[in-house]
GROMACS .gro file of C-alpha atoms in nm:
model
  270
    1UNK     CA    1 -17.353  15.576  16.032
    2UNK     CA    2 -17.421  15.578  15.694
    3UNK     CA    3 -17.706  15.787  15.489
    4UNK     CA    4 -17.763  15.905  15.145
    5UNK     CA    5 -17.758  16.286  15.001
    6UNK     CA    6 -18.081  16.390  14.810
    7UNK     CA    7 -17.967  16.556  14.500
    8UNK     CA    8 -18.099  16.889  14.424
    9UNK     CA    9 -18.424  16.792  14.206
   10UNK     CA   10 -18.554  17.164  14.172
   11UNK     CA   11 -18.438  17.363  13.865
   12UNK     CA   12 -18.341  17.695  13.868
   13UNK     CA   13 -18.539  17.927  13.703
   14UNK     CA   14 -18.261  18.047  13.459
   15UNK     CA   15 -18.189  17.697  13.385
   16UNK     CA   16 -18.547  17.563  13.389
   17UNK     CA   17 -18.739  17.833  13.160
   18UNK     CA   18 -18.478  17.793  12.864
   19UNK     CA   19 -18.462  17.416  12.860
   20UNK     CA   20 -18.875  17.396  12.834
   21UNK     CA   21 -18.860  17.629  12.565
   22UNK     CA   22 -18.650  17.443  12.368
   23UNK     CA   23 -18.841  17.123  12.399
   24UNK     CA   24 -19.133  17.337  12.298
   25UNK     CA   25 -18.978  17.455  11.978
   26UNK     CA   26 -18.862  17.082  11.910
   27UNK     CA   27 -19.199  16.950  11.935
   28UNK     CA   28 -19.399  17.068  11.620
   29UNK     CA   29 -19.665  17.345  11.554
   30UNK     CA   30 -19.894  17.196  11.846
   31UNK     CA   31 -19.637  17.305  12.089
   32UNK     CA   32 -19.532  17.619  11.956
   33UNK     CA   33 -19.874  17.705  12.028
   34UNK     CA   34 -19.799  17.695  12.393
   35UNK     CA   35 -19.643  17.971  12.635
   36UNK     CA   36 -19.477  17.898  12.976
   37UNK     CA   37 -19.680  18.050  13.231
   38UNK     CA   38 -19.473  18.123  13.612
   39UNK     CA   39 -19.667  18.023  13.932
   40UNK     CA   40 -19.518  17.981  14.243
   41UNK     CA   41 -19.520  17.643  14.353
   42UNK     CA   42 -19.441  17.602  14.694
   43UNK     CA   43 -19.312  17.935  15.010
   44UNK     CA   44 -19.022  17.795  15.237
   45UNK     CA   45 -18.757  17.867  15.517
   46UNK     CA   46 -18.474  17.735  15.335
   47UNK     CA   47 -18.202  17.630  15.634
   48UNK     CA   48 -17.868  17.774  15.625
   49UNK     CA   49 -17.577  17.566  15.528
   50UNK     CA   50 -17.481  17.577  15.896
   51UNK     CA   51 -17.825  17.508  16.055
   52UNK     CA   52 -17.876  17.175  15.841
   53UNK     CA   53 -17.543  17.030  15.966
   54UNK     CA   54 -17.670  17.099  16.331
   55UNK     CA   55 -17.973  16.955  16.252
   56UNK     CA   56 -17.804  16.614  16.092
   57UNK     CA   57 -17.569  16.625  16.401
   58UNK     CA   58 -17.849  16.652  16.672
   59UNK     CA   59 -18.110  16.373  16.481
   60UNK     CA   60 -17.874  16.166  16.215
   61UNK     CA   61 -18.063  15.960  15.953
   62UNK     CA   62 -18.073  15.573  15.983
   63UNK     CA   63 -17.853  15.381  15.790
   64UNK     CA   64 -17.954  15.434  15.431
   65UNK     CA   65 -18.192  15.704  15.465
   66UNK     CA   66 -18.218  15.969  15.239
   67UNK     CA   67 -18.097  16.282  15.417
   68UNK     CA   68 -18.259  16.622  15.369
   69UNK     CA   69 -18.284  16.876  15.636
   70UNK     CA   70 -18.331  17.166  15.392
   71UNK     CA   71 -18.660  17.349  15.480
   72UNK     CA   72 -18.937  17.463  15.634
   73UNK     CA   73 -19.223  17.405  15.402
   74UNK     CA   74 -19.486  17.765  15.495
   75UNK     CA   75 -19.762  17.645  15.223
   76UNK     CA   76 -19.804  17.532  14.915
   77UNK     CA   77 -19.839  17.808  14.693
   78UNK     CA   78 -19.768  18.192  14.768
   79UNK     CA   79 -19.822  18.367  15.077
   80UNK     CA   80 -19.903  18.709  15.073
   81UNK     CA   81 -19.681  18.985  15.245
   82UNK     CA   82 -19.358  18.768  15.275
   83UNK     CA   83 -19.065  18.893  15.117
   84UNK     CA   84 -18.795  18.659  14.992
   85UNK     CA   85 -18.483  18.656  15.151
   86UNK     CA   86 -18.672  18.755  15.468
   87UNK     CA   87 -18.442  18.607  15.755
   88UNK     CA   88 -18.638  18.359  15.993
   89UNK     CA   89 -18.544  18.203  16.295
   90UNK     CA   90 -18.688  17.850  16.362
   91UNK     CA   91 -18.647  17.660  16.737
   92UNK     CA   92 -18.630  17.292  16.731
   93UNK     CA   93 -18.920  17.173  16.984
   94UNK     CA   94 -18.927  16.770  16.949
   95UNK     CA   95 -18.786  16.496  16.761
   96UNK     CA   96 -18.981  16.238  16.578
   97UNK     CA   97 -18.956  15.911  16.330
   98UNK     CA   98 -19.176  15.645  16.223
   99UNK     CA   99 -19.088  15.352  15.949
  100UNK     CA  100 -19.103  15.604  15.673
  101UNK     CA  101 -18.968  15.918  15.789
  102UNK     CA  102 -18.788  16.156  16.004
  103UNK     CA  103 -18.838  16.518  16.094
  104UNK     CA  104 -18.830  16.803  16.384
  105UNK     CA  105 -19.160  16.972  16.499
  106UNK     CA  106 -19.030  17.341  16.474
  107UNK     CA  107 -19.185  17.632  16.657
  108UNK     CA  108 -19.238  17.919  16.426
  109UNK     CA  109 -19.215  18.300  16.486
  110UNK     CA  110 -19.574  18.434  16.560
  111UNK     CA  111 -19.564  18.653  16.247
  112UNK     CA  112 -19.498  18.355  15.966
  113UNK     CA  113 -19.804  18.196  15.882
  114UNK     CA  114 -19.856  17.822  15.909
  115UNK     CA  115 -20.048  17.643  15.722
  116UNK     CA  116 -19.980  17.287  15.889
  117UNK     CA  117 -20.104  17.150  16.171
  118UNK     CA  118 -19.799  17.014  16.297
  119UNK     CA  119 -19.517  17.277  16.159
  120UNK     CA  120 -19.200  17.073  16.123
  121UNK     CA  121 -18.851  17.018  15.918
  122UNK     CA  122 -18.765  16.678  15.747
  123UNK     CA  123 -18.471  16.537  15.854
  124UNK     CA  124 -18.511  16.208  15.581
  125UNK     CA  125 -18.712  15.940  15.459
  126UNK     CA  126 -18.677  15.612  15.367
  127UNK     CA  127 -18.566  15.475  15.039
  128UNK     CA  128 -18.856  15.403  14.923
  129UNK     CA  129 -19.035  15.699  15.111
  130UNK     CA  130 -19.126  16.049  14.958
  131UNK     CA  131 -19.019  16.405  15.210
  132UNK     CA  132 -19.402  16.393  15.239
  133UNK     CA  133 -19.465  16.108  15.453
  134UNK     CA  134 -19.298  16.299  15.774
  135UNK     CA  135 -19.656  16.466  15.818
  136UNK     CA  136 -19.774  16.139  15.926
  137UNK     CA  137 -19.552  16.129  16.184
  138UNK     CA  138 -19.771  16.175  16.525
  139UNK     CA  139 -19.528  16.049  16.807
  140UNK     CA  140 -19.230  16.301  16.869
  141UNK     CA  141 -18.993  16.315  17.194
  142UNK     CA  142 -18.934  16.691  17.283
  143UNK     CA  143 -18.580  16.812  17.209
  144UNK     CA  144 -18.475  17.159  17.312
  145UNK     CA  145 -18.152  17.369  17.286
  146UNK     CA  146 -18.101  17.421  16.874
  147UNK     CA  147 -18.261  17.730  16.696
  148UNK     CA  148 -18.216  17.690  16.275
  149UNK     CA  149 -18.177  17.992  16.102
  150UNK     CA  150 -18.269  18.055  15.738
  151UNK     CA  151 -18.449  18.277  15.475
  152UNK     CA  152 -18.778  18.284  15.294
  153UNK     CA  153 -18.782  18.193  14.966
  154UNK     CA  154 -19.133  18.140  14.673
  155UNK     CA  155 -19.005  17.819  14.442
  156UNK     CA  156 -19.152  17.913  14.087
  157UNK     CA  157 -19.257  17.648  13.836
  158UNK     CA  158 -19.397  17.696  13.469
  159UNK     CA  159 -19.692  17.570  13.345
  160UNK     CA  160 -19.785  17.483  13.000
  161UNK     CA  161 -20.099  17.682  12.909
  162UNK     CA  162 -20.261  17.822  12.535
  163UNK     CA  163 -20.171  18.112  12.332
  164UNK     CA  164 -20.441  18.387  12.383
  165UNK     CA  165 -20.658  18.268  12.099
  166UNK     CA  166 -20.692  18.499  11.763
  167UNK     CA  167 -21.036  18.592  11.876
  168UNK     CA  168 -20.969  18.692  12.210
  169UNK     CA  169 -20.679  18.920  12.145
  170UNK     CA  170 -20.863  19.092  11.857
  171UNK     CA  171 -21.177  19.127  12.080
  172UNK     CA  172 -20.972  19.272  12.376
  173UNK     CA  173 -20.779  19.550  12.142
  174UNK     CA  174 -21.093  19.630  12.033
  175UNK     CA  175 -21.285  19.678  12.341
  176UNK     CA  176 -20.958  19.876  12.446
  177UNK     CA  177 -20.963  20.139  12.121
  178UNK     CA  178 -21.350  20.155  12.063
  179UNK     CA  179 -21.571  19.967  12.324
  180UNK     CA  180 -21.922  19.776  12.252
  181UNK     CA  181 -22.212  19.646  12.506
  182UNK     CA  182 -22.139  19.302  12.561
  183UNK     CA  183 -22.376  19.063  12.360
  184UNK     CA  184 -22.572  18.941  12.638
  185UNK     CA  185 -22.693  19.264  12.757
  186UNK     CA  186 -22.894  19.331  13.112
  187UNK     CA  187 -23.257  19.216  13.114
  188UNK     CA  188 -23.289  19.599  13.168
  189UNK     CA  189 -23.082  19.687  12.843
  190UNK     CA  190 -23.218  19.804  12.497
  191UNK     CA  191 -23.255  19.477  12.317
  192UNK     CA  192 -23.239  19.659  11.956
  193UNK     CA  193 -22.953  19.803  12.051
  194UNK     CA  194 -22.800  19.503  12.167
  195UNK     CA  195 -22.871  19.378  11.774
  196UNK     CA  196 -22.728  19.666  11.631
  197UNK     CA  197 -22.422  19.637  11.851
  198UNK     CA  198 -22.369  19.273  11.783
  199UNK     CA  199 -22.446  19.322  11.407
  200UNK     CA  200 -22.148  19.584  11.439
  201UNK     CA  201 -21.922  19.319  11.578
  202UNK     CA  202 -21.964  19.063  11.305
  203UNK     CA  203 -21.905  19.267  11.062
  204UNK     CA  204 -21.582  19.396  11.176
  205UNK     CA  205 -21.443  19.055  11.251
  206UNK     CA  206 -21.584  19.013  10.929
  207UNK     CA  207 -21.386  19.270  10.713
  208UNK     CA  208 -21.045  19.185  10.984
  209UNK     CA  209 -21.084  18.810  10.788
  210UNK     CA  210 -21.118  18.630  11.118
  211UNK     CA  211 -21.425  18.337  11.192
  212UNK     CA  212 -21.794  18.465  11.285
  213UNK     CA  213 -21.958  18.170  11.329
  214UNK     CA  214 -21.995  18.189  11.671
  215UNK     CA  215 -22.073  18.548  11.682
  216UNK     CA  216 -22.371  18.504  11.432
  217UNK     CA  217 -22.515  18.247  11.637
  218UNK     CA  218 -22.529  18.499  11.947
  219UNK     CA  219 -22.699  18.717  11.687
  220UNK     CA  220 -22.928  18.539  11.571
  221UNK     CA  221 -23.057  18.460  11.947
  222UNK     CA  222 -23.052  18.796  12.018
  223UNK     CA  223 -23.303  18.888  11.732
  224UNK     CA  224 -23.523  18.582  11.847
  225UNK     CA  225 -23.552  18.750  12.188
  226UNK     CA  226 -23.707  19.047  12.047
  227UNK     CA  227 -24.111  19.085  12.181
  228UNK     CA  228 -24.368  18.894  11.954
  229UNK     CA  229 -24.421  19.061  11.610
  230UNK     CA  230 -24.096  19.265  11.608
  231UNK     CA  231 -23.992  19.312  11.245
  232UNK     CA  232 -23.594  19.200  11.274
  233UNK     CA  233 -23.764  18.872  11.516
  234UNK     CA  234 -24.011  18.770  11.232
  235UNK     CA  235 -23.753  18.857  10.911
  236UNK     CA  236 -23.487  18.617  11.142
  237UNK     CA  237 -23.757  18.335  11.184
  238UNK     CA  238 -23.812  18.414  10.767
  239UNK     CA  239 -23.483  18.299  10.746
  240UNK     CA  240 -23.417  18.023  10.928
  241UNK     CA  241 -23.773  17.842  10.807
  242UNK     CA  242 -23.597  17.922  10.505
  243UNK     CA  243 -23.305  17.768  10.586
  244UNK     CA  244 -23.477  17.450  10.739
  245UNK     CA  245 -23.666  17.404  10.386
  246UNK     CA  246 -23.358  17.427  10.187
  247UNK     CA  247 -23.170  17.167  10.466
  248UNK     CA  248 -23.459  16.941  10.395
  249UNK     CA  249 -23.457  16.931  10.012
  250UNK     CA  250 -23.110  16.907  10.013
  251UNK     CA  251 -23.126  16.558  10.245
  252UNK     CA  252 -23.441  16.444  10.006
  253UNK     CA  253 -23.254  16.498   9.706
  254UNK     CA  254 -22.917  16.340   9.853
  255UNK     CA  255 -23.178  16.043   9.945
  256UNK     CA  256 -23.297  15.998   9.623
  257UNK     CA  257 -22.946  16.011   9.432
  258UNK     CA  258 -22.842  15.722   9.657
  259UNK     CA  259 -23.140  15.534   9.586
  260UNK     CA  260 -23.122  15.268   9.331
  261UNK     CA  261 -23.299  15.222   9.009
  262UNK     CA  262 -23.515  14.940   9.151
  263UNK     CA  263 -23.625  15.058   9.477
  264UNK     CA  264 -23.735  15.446   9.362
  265UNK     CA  265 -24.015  15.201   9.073
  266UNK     CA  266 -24.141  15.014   9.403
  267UNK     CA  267 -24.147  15.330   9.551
  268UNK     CA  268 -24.371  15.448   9.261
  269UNK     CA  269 -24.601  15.156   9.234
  270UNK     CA  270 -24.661  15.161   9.628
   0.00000   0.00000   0.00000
């Protein structure tokens, strides 16, 4: 009988990280922008050399299926207190197939966590098939006798994600060296003292050459939310009827200067 090797599709780590950070570097000042971040992907039993033989002798693949027989996935993700290279012993309980795939129900130790319903290895799929359809498999005939041995192992991948923004790593050395009441303070907090803090923090960021737009909107709020009649509330709403006054003239004056000739004398004589 005839079947069809998978071919390792999972990149080593030493091989992986390098690669990505050259197509980084190739890809412009957008991408150099961007750091490789580690997660673990997916926590497996990966079989013994050994073990997956037994396994293809004791359930071979159809003809032209794509053979695996490689692991035990535990859960997608990490799994706390497992240690890789942890040795596990798994024992084959049933045997099962349906038009897509092909896999053994697998009795775990009582100590590994499973996070499946119906715990099992894939033994292959179908051409056209992915490793994951064997979890719809609901109809297995028990099959006793074989015990696969193998070791615990957390499959990293990397994950695209922003440089820590100017702002944020000035604003977290900072904090660390000298640190400030955050700008939304407790509705139990000193609210002038929330001003003078924030007032502090715009002008640092100020003098360091970095953007306080955002910043002077937060203080700007926080001076509005002073009590009724405060001086530093009142001098703030000053300002911004000032500002509001000067927006308007400016848009009546930019009005005018695209008005033509004709239409500003039928404005007149109206």
């Amino acid at each position: 009988m005839h079947h069809v090797q998978a071919a390792e599709y999972i990149l080593h780590p030493s091989v992986e990280q390098p690669l990505v950070s050259a197509i980084i570097q190739q890809n412009g000042h957008a991408a150099a922008r961007m750091v490789l971040e580690s997660r673990v992907s997916h926590t497996a039993v990966m079989l013994e050399p050994e073990s997956q033989q037994e396994l293809l002798a004791l359930a071979p693949p159809p003809e032209g299926w794509v053979a695996r027989a490689r692991h035990y996935t535990i859960a997608l993700g990490p799994v706390p207190n497992l240690i890789d290279g942890q040795s596990v012993e798994l024992a084959v309980t049933a045997i099962g197939q349906n038009h897509r795939a092909h896999a053994a129900r697998v009795a775990p130790p009582s100590w590994l966590p499973s996070h499946y319903q119906l715990p099992h290895v894939t033994i292959s799929h179908a051409p056209t098939a992915q490793p994951s359809h064997s979890r719809e498999i609901r109809e297995y005939v028990p099959s006793t006798g074989l015990t696969l041995r193998g070791h615990v192992k957390s499959s990293l991948c990397y994950d695209l994600v922003p440089q820590p923004s100017l702002f944020g790593t000035w604003y977290q050395q900072r904090c660390s060296v000298n640190p400030r009441p955050h700008p939304h303070p407790h509705p139990n907090a000193d609210p002038e003292a929330a001003v003078r803090a924030q007032s502090e923090r715009v002008r640092a960021m100020k003098q360091d050459g970095l953007c306080i737009k955002e910043q002077v909107s937060v203080l700007k709020a926080l001076k509005l939310a002073l009590p009724t009649g405060h001086p530093i509330r009142e001098e703030q709403q000053r300002r911004d009827e000032a500002e509001m006054a000067a927006k308007i003239r400016k848009e009546r004056q930019k009005k005018q200067g695209n008005e033509k000739p004709q239409d500003r004398k039928a404005a007149r004589e109206m």
